[in-house]
Amino acid sequence: MAGRARHPPFRHVLLLLILLGLAALNPATPRAQQQPPPASVTVGLIIDADSPVGRIARTTIPMALDDFYAAFPNASARVRVVQHDSGGDVVAAASAALQLMTAQGARAILGPQSSVESAFVADLATRAEVPVVSFSATSPSVCASAAPFFARAALSDAAQAGAVAALATYFGWRRVVPIYQDDDYGAAFVPFLVDALTAARAEVPYRCALPGGASKDAVAAAMYRLESEQTRAFVVHARPALAELVFATAVEAGMMARGYAWVITDGLTGLLGSIHPPQGVIGLVPYAPATPRLRDVRRRWARKFMREHRDADPAQAEMGCYALWAYDAAWAVASAAERLGPSDLSSPPGLVGGRSGPTDLSGLGRSTSGEKFLAAITNTTFDGLGGRFELVDGELAAPAFRVVNIMEDAKERSLGFWTPKHGLHRRLGGGASASNSGLAPVIWPDESTVVPIGWVQPTSGRKLRVAVPGDVDPGYGPIVHLDVDPATNRTVAGGFVIEVFEAAVRLLPYALPFEYVSVSSMPYDRLVEKVGNGDLDAAVADITITANRSQHVDFTLPYMSSGIAMVVPMRDQRSTRAWVFLKPLRYDLWLVSFVFLIFTGFVVWAVEHRVNGEFRGPPYYQIGTLLYFGFSTLVFAHRENLKSNLSRFVVVVWVFVVLILQSSYTASLTSMLTVPQLEPAIRDYASLWLGADKVGIMNNSFMRVSMTRSGFPPSRLRPYRAAHSFHEALLDGTIGAIVDETPYLRLFLKAYCDNFTKTAQTNKTGGFGFAFPKGSPYVADLSRAILNLTESDGMSAIERKWFGDAEGCAAQGSPFTSDSLSFASFWGLFLVTGATSLLCCAVHLATFLVVERRWIWEVASAPHVPLKGRIWMLLKRFDHKDLSSHTFRTKDGGAGGGSVAGRSANGAGAAHIAAGSPLSVSNHTYDMSEWSFDAPSPAPASATGESVELAAGDEAAAEVAAAPNPNLSCDQTDTGNLAGN
């Protein structure tokens, strides 16, 4: 057994046979059928290898390509990066670009790093039609409009100017100083920053431009100059080396203390590990959404960066915006190469590995399909590490910026976000709610939590030159005046305008150093033009805001309202009033008094005429008695003896009303006849226009142009400079009126009040305002200060100080004109007397109806008497004497004559009752048209032969003689009685 040969197991032999069979059945694939290797696309990379951005690019771009081809292993084209180190030199960068485009066959170029290099290389690449994709050239001076083959895969510096202006507005900084590198990178950003700050009502009082190679001493000198000024809000936009030097010297100058505010742009925030800014600085960072992919790339990138740059500070191993842009740019180039395909990216014959003249670039782009490659790059969109990658007009879209607070060891603390649409807010996508607005609390330099106001009282600096009229008439000194101290030659200003301006300046949130400059007498239109031209910084005077002047300057809100009014002499109108006795009462009171006179007389007649013989007689006599009685009560001369208590009550109330009216009339008429009735010689502007009087206006005022434009004859205008000149001209009749603004007229009337008055304003003006050059940020701040001053007691106190408590003549007891009395003052009295009269009249009528109810029922029940006849009979019945009244029971002057009339009346009544209804037995037809109060009715044919005649003597005897026979009908009795009336 030991010597037997050992054979391999059977399963091994079987496996070997199977493999041989498969090899025989599946012969080798021909080389022509195998997948071809991916095409190589050469892409150049021009960077400054030793700079912070260069180090980032050297790590990021190869890593991005590896990640791309790991995600797409079957790619048909692979990008091969050829790197050139420019060392930050423009000539070296241009030479590298030429070598890449000619000798090395580069289809595209990543970089160059700086904006200056990119501008030069982009021009060469445009001629050669080779795309240039920059991930670090952020200067707005380089753009696709100037170089069509240039594409920026980074954010333009101009995109963050609005964010800086929003921060200035949010924190209330009215002045901001930019500190920038004086080259193409820094200087191109400043105009965009200034425009954004100006739109936000902030000012750039001065700029600090530093050369890129400035020494520490030069930077320190610039920092000390800034420290001596008043502004304490700074924006730093420079390369890392210069920015680090700026912060170091700022700390030495004490400019990182409490009260200072520093903002850095995204170019520095993306390199925090290289500049080490102090704590309390605010930075802007392009927003990149936190995704798992980004976190994974950050970890791998940090490890790779530290392996490749072992001497680097660990703080530099943070993947900032430059790393994100470089990663997405390399990804976009690789994606575009894959989309374009190997056929369009094949190397041109005789170019790769060959030589070409350095300036012979014509036709190069057409050979390499540069336009197609550029279109593929600019049309590439994907979700990159920095967010959505999309090039719009060759520029990377900027969705948002993150606002961060720099802490110790260059750590970031998020404060919020800024977007062009919604401004500053704490969370993205949180809406415009109040809780989401603004930023989180900031820790400022020196660990302060108090927001810096952005200014301090300056130790040096240029003062604002404020123009003030130097030659002002003393009469208008309370408005504005300017004096020069002969000892110190110092200009001292005063007056209402000056005090308001200085009070408003004290309310500003920053110091505003200024000095008054005296200007000679000139029209304010010319003074405004000087301010608008920049000859003066501001004008503080009684300048009226007009549309024409606002074309040259910006005015603050008016600190004093104004209007055009007229002052005219007063004239006594007493001697020219022939009908002055009618003026104490107005027409409505006269009319109502007359109506109530008639109404009261009618009520007294209605109550008295049935029981009082003095109110009886023919109609014309009764009408005369009615009118006479009413008018005689005005002077209490009525002589009629009233019999009824109702009429007496009416007259008592009416006499009380007449007493009050008479007393008021007497007092008003006495006032009009004894007190001087002063009225304006010219009532209004229309009367002035129609007249021929000359009009006084202030010299150098806009009133001449305004009145001439409205059509007033220029020949009637007389300009005067002094207030006393207006007074003399009015007294001697040279002018008939003064037309000017109310503040000047107010001072004039305060000095000359006795014989002048101000009429109503004809139209408003813009008021007084302070003038500043167009676009001045002081306008909004001073306007806000004026509003605060107006809402408090400050403005009123200043006005009382210079103008007094009252306006014009109202405070000096000027003569007044009595007004006519109107019905509105006495309607209550007329209501009382009217209600009393109506009540008494209603009571009398009701009494009549009750007494005569049986007769009225009989008349109403008569079947053959028409309605008109019934009404007429009722009126005649009401017109009869009431023989049952006590006034007719005894004869006047008879002591014992008995009650003849009473007995007659009673007999008539008895006969009437005994006979039943007279109308029911009457067989006569009456012609009602013949009935009247003027003539007695004819006796019926069935009446007795007695004829009734009334003697002109005693009325009671006549009534006895005319007493009807009890057997007669009621109609005959009524007719006899009516005839006797």
Short mmCIF file of C-alpha atoms in Angstrom, two decimals, residues 88 219 262 351 556 799 806 920:
data_model
loop_
_atom_site.label_atom_id
_atom_site.label_comp_id
_atom_site.label_asym_id
_atom_site.label_seq_id
_atom_site.Cartn_x
_atom_site.Cartn_y
_atom_site.Cartn_z
CA GLY A 88 0.27 84.42 -9.02
CA VAL A 219 -1.40 99.02 7.02
CA TRP A 262 -16.45 94.20 11.27
CA LEU A 351 -1.49 69.12 -32.50
CA THR A 556 -36.02 116.84 4.53
CA GLU A 799 -41.80 127.76 18.27
CA ALA A 806 -50.40 133.29 20.16
CA SER A 920 -135.60 117.04 9.84
#
